[in-house]
Amino acid sequence: MTAADPAPVRTRDTVSAAPGRRPMTVLVVSQALGGAGMAAGITVGALLAEDLLGSTGLAGLPAALYTGGAAVGAMTVGRVSQHRGRRPGLALGHGAAALGSVGVVAGAAAGWTALLLTALFVYGAGSVTGLLARYAGADLAPPERRGRATGTVLLATTLGAVAGPNLVGPTGAVAAAYGLPRLTGPFLLAAVAYTAACLVLLLWLRPDPMAVARARAAATGPAPPSDGGPAAKKAATVPGPGQARVATGPEETDTETDTGASRTPSGRPGRRRPSGVVTGATVTISAQLVMIAVMTMTPVHMAAHGHSTQAAGTVIALHVGAMFLPSRLSGSLVDRLGAPPVAVASGVVLLMAGVLAGVLPPQGFAGPAFALVLLGIGWNLALVSGSAMVTEAAPPATAAAVQGQVDVGMSLAGATGGMVSGLTVAGAGYPLLAVAGGVLAVAVIPAVALRGGSGRPSP
């Protein structure tokens, strides 16, 4: 086993490079459940903190905590996935999110701020799993369909994520019936949803997506780097239903191939270029920073102008839907056009969202709703295109760990955006926050994406 060989995924199965539909179906079900849990923190986290802490300036603290926790979770899930497989890694994350949800309910019910804030951190560490699952979807697909596979996994999140915010009222009534604060209702739903997602993965996600990706690499050999677009179509295909035995322990492996090796665009042997990882990471991190900052303070901004909690929940539901519903379309665009053009489009859409959020009258419902729908679409375009860049550039030997590190950056950016958003709104107002976020997105994302790749498929 050479230094470049991937750490073995422990399994007794003989894994096919073409695993069929079952693993993707299991991922879709777990994502739908996890999406319902994820929506809890997005919808009422800031309102719950404002209620307990009594300060609008600290209303962004929950977002900072659970996105900061997501940084720890992304690193942990990435490392576990690298060495043990996607199944135990993703299940661990969902289990942590369920535990954190229970802690939030307990902390709020007892009025114990320290427990509440600690639980939000744990909740965030687990909730990042819903995004990391997109890489598991890419593992299951051949290179020419990775964009659509990534989009399918993200799209599944919509089923739960859109329903969750719309259940703020009903779940609040359930919480009140048990003597709990009404705002803890969505976290009760999250505890149940994340527990179910964890069990679904542990029981039925077989074969492991990481094992499938390595079986495909063993069957096809090294693939050339690409910008995340259709250049991969001619570069790597699976020649029939090839089988590859996956190692059952650290002393055993099937291949001595350096799966990190590749050919440069000129055809000369080389290494996968780290610039693709850096470019993809910058695109996703920038979009995450802007999206979290604007989204976190929108419910607070709406409440300050007379909107109900249910109205704010509906706006967030529309936003979350826009974050994930376009995923299949975004993935298809990446597969056909390449990732850089899609990333450029994301910067433009995020600018439009920020400007509209800042200038449209906040007294009406339509203005905030439309602005946050655009914010979600822009974020989705950036996430799918940036993830494609990372997937294509990261060597299989360390792919899961690299992907986890990229999501650590996303989480830290989200934590920064969450904290800065509350302070900015308290000091300068929501319109300045929204417009500044849009300007930042259009200034950074297109420039980085165009410099990082040509964005055109190979002829």
PDB file of N, CA, C and O in Angstrom, residues 173-212:
ATOM      1  N   ALA A 173     -47.363  25.049  19.167  1.00  0.00           N
ATOM      2  CA  ALA A 173     -48.538  24.664  19.954  1.00  0.00           C
ATOM      3  C   ALA A 173     -48.278  23.369  20.723  1.00  0.00           C
ATOM      4  O   ALA A 173     -48.684  23.225  21.886  1.00  0.00           O
ATOM      5  N   VAL A 174     -47.590  22.423  20.086  1.00  0.00           N
ATOM      6  CA  VAL A 174     -47.237  21.178  20.771  1.00  0.00           C
ATOM      7  C   VAL A 174     -46.317  21.460  21.947  1.00  0.00           C
ATOM      8  O   VAL A 174     -46.509  20.930  23.061  1.00  0.00           O
ATOM      9  N   ALA A 175     -45.310  22.305  21.736  1.00  0.00           N
ATOM     10  CA  ALA A 175     -44.389  22.651  22.816  1.00  0.00           C
ATOM     11  C   ALA A 175     -45.135  23.313  23.976  1.00  0.00           C
ATOM     12  O   ALA A 175     -44.912  22.984  25.148  1.00  0.00           O
ATOM     13  N   ALA A 176     -46.033  24.253  23.646  1.00  0.00           N
ATOM     14  CA  ALA A 176     -46.783  24.952  24.693  1.00  0.00           C
ATOM     15  C   ALA A 176     -47.664  23.987  25.476  1.00  0.00           C
ATOM     16  O   ALA A 176     -47.857  24.139  26.698  1.00  0.00           O
ATOM     17  N   ALA A 177     -48.214  22.987  24.791  1.00  0.00           N
ATOM     18  CA  ALA A 177     -49.075  22.017  25.465  1.00  0.00           C
ATOM     19  C   ALA A 177     -48.314  21.219  26.521  1.00  0.00           C
ATOM     20  O   ALA A 177     -48.912  20.727  27.489  1.00  0.00           O
ATOM     21  N   TYR A 178     -47.003  21.104  26.338  1.00  0.00           N
ATOM     22  CA  TYR A 178     -46.171  20.394  27.308  1.00  0.00           C
ATOM     23  C   TYR A 178     -45.445  21.349  28.254  1.00  0.00           C
ATOM     24  O   TYR A 178     -44.506  20.946  28.959  1.00  0.00           O
ATOM     25  N   GLY A 179     -45.854  22.604  28.250  1.00  0.00           N
ATOM     26  CA  GLY A 179     -45.272  23.568  29.162  1.00  0.00           C
ATOM     27  C   GLY A 179     -43.913  24.097  28.732  1.00  0.00           C
ATOM     28  O   GLY A 179     -43.171  24.650  29.557  1.00  0.00           O
ATOM     29  N   LEU A 180     -43.591  23.959  27.460  1.00  0.00           N
ATOM     30  CA  LEU A 180     -42.312  24.428  26.943  1.00  0.00           C
ATOM     31  C   LEU A 180     -42.515  25.753  26.201  1.00  0.00           C
ATOM     32  O   LEU A 180     -43.620  26.050  25.735  1.00  0.00           O
ATOM     33  N   PRO A 181     -41.458  26.584  26.078  1.00  0.00           N
ATOM     34  CA  PRO A 181     -41.580  27.801  25.278  1.00  0.00           C
ATOM     35  C   PRO A 181     -41.987  27.464  23.843  1.00  0.00           C
ATOM     36  O   PRO A 181     -41.506  26.492  23.258  1.00  0.00           O
ATOM     37  N   ARG A 182     -42.862  28.270  23.266  1.00  0.00           N
ATOM     38  CA  ARG A 182     -43.379  27.977  21.931  1.00  0.00           C
ATOM     39  C   ARG A 182     -42.259  27.903  20.891  1.00  0.00           C
ATOM     40  O   ARG A 182     -42.333  27.117  19.945  1.00  0.00           O
ATOM     41  N   LEU A 183     -41.225  28.725  21.047  1.00  0.00           N
ATOM     42  CA  LEU A 183     -40.152  28.753  20.050  1.00  0.00           C
ATOM     43  C   LEU A 183     -39.292  27.493  20.062  1.00  0.00           C
ATOM     44  O   LEU A 183     -38.463  27.305  19.167  1.00  0.00           O
ATOM     45  N   THR A 184     -39.474  26.634  21.063  1.00  0.00           N
ATOM     46  CA  THR A 184     -38.721  25.368  21.062  1.00  0.00           C
ATOM     47  C   THR A 184     -39.393  24.309  20.201  1.00  0.00           C
ATOM     48  O   THR A 184     -38.812  23.248  19.962  1.00  0.00           O
ATOM     49  N   GLY A 185     -40.609  24.573  19.736  1.00  0.00           N
ATOM     50  CA  GLY A 185     -41.328  23.584  18.941  1.00  0.00           C
ATOM     51  C   GLY A 185     -40.556  23.060  17.753  1.00  0.00           C
ATOM     52  O   GLY A 185     -40.464  21.826  17.550  1.00  0.00           O
ATOM     53  N   PRO A 186     -39.965  23.941  16.908  1.00  0.00           N
ATOM     54  CA  PRO A 186     -39.200  23.439  15.767  1.00  0.00           C
ATOM     55  C   PRO A 186     -38.022  22.554  16.165  1.00  0.00           C
ATOM     56  O   PRO A 186     -37.622  21.665  15.410  1.00  0.00           O
ATOM     57  N   PHE A 187     -37.455  22.776  17.352  1.00  0.00           N
ATOM     58  CA  PHE A 187     -36.345  21.933  17.781  1.00  0.00           C
ATOM     59  C   PHE A 187     -36.822  20.562  18.255  1.00  0.00           C
ATOM     60  O   PHE A 187     -36.065  19.587  18.204  1.00  0.00           O
ATOM     61  N   LEU A 188     -38.068  20.479  18.732  1.00  0.00           N
ATOM     62  CA  LEU A 188     -38.647  19.158  19.007  1.00  0.00           C
ATOM     63  C   LEU A 188     -38.753  18.356  17.709  1.00  0.00           C
ATOM     64  O   LEU A 188     -38.414  17.166  17.659  1.00  0.00           O
ATOM     65  N   LEU A 189     -39.230  19.027  16.663  1.00  0.00           N
ATOM     66  CA  LEU A 189     -39.299  18.382  15.347  1.00  0.00           C
ATOM     67  C   LEU A 189     -37.909  17.967  14.877  1.00  0.00           C
ATOM     68  O   LEU A 189     -37.717  16.869  14.334  1.00  0.00           O
ATOM     69  N   ALA A 190     -36.912  18.841  15.089  1.00  0.00           N
ATOM     70  CA  ALA A 190     -35.543  18.549  14.656  1.00  0.00           C
ATOM     71  C   ALA A 190     -34.994  17.309  15.342  1.00  0.00           C
ATOM     72  O   ALA A 190     -34.313  16.479  14.721  1.00  0.00           O
ATOM     73  N   ALA A 191     -35.277  17.158  16.640  1.00  0.00           N
ATOM     74  CA  ALA A 191     -34.762  15.995  17.376  1.00  0.00           C
ATOM     75  C   ALA A 191     -35.294  14.696  16.777  1.00  0.00           C
ATOM     76  O   ALA A 191     -34.548  13.720  16.583  1.00  0.00           O
ATOM     77  N   VAL A 192     -36.577  14.672  16.453  1.00  0.00           N
ATOM     78  CA  VAL A 192     -37.178  13.478  15.867  1.00  0.00           C
ATOM     79  C   VAL A 192     -36.646  13.234  14.453  1.00  0.00           C
ATOM     80  O   VAL A 192     -36.288  12.099  14.079  1.00  0.00           O
ATOM     81  N   ALA A 193     -36.568  14.304  13.645  1.00  0.00           N
ATOM     82  CA  ALA A 193     -36.155  14.162  12.247  1.00  0.00           C
ATOM     83  C   ALA A 193     -34.705  13.707  12.128  1.00  0.00           C
ATOM     84  O   ALA A 193     -34.386  12.815  11.326  1.00  0.00           O
ATOM     85  N   TYR A 194     -33.825  14.289  12.920  1.00  0.00           N
ATOM     86  CA  TYR A 194     -32.408  13.907  12.837  1.00  0.00           C
ATOM     87  C   TYR A 194     -32.176  12.485  13.344  1.00  0.00           C
ATOM     88  O   TYR A 194     -31.316  11.758  12.822  1.00  0.00           O
ATOM     89  N   THR A 195     -32.913  12.088  14.370  1.00  0.00           N
ATOM     90  CA  THR A 195     -32.792  10.699  14.845  1.00  0.00           C
ATOM     91  C   THR A 195     -33.208   9.721  13.755  1.00  0.00           C
ATOM     92  O   THR A 195     -32.530   8.709  13.512  1.00  0.00           O
ATOM     93  N   ALA A 196     -34.308  10.025  13.074  1.00  0.00           N
ATOM     94  CA  ALA A 196     -34.760   9.152  11.986  1.00  0.00           C
ATOM     95  C   ALA A 196     -33.748   9.109  10.847  1.00  0.00           C
ATOM     96  O   ALA A 196     -33.468   8.036  10.287  1.00  0.00           O
ATOM     97  N   ALA A 197     -33.169  10.265  10.492  1.00  0.00           N
ATOM     98  CA  ALA A 197     -32.163  10.303   9.421  1.00  0.00           C
ATOM     99  C   ALA A 197     -30.953   9.449   9.775  1.00  0.00           C
ATOM    100  O   ALA A 197     -30.407   8.731   8.926  1.00  0.00           O
ATOM    101  N   CYS A 198     -30.524   9.515  11.025  1.00  0.00           N
ATOM    102  CA  CYS A 198     -29.383   8.712  11.486  1.00  0.00           C
ATOM    103  C   CYS A 198     -29.666   7.221  11.325  1.00  0.00           C
ATOM    104  O   CYS A 198     -28.827   6.468  10.809  1.00  0.00           O
ATOM    105  N   LEU A 199     -30.850   6.796  11.737  1.00  0.00           N
ATOM    106  CA  LEU A 199     -31.195   5.375  11.658  1.00  0.00           C
ATOM    107  C   LEU A 199     -31.316   4.898  10.211  1.00  0.00           C
ATOM    108  O   LEU A 199     -30.892   3.787   9.880  1.00  0.00           O
ATOM    109  N   VAL A 200     -31.886   5.722   9.353  1.00  0.00           N
ATOM    110  CA  VAL A 200     -32.013   5.357   7.933  1.00  0.00           C
ATOM    111  C   VAL A 200     -30.645   5.075   7.322  1.00  0.00           C
ATOM    112  O   VAL A 200     -30.442   4.086   6.604  1.00  0.00           O
ATOM    113  N   LEU A 201     -29.678   5.945   7.599  1.00  0.00           N
ATOM    114  CA  LEU A 201     -28.337   5.768   7.039  1.00  0.00           C
ATOM    115  C   LEU A 201     -27.659   4.518   7.598  1.00  0.00           C
ATOM    116  O   LEU A 201     -27.064   3.728   6.854  1.00  0.00           O
ATOM    117  N   LEU A 202     -27.737   4.335   8.909  1.00  0.00           N
ATOM    118  CA  LEU A 202     -27.064   3.185   9.523  1.00  0.00           C
ATOM    119  C   LEU A 202     -27.636   1.864   9.036  1.00  0.00           C
ATOM    120  O   LEU A 202     -26.900   0.897   8.829  1.00  0.00           O
ATOM    121  N   LEU A 203     -28.924   1.817   8.828  1.00  0.00           N
ATOM    122  CA  LEU A 203     -29.569   0.554   8.481  1.00  0.00           C
ATOM    123  C   LEU A 203     -29.508   0.221   6.993  1.00  0.00           C
ATOM    124  O   LEU A 203     -29.417  -0.947   6.614  1.00  0.00           O
ATOM    125  N   TRP A 204     -29.555   1.243   6.125  1.00  0.00           N
ATOM    126  CA  TRP A 204     -29.805   0.954   4.709  1.00  0.00           C
ATOM    127  C   TRP A 204     -28.810   1.539   3.703  1.00  0.00           C
ATOM    128  O   TRP A 204     -28.905   1.206   2.527  1.00  0.00           O
ATOM    129  N   LEU A 205     -27.864   2.370   4.119  1.00  0.00           N
ATOM    130  CA  LEU A 205     -26.942   2.937   3.129  1.00  0.00           C
ATOM    131  C   LEU A 205     -25.827   1.939   2.815  1.00  0.00           C
ATOM    132  O   LEU A 205     -24.735   1.981   3.375  1.00  0.00           O
ATOM    133  N   ARG A 206     -26.117   1.041   1.885  1.00  0.00           N
ATOM    134  CA  ARG A 206     -25.157   0.035   1.447  1.00  0.00           C
ATOM    135  C   ARG A 206     -25.319  -0.186  -0.055  1.00  0.00           C
ATOM    136  O   ARG A 206     -26.452  -0.299  -0.518  1.00  0.00           O
ATOM    137  N   PRO A 207     -24.221  -0.249  -0.809  1.00  0.00           N
ATOM    138  CA  PRO A 207     -22.836  -0.088  -0.382  1.00  0.00           C
ATOM    139  C   PRO A 207     -22.524   1.356  -0.006  1.00  0.00           C
ATOM    140  O   PRO A 207     -23.246   2.275  -0.376  1.00  0.00           O
ATOM    141  N   ASP A 208     -21.428   1.518   0.710  1.00  0.00           N
ATOM    142  CA  ASP A 208     -21.017   2.849   1.129  1.00  0.00           C
ATOM    143  C   ASP A 208     -20.579   3.668  -0.089  1.00  0.00           C
ATOM    144  O   ASP A 208     -19.827   3.181  -0.934  1.00  0.00           O
ATOM    145  N   PRO A 209     -21.068   4.926  -0.230  1.00  0.00           N
ATOM    146  CA  PRO A 209     -20.685   5.735  -1.402  1.00  0.00           C
ATOM    147  C   PRO A 209     -19.184   5.917  -1.570  1.00  0.00           C
ATOM    148  O   PRO A 209     -18.687   5.937  -2.701  1.00  0.00           O
ATOM    149  N   MET A 210     -18.444   6.012  -0.471  1.00  0.00           N
ATOM    150  CA  MET A 210     -16.993   6.162  -0.584  1.00  0.00           C
ATOM    151  C   MET A 210     -16.376   4.913  -1.198  1.00  0.00           C
ATOM    152  O   MET A 210     -15.456   4.992  -2.024  1.00  0.00           O
ATOM    153  N   ALA A 211     -16.881   3.747  -0.824  1.00  0.00           N
ATOM    154  CA  ALA A 211     -16.380   2.504  -1.408  1.00  0.00           C
ATOM    155  C   ALA A 211     -16.693   2.437  -2.897  1.00  0.00           C
ATOM    156  O   ALA A 211     -15.892   1.943  -3.695  1.00  0.00           O
ATOM    157  N   VAL A 212     -17.872   2.948  -3.290  1.00  0.00           N
ATOM    158  CA  VAL A 212     -18.235   2.971  -4.705  1.00  0.00           C
ATOM    159  C   VAL A 212     -17.276   3.855  -5.491  1.00  0.00           C
ATOM    160  O   VAL A 212     -16.808   3.493  -6.578  1.00  0.00           O
TER     161      VAL A 212
END
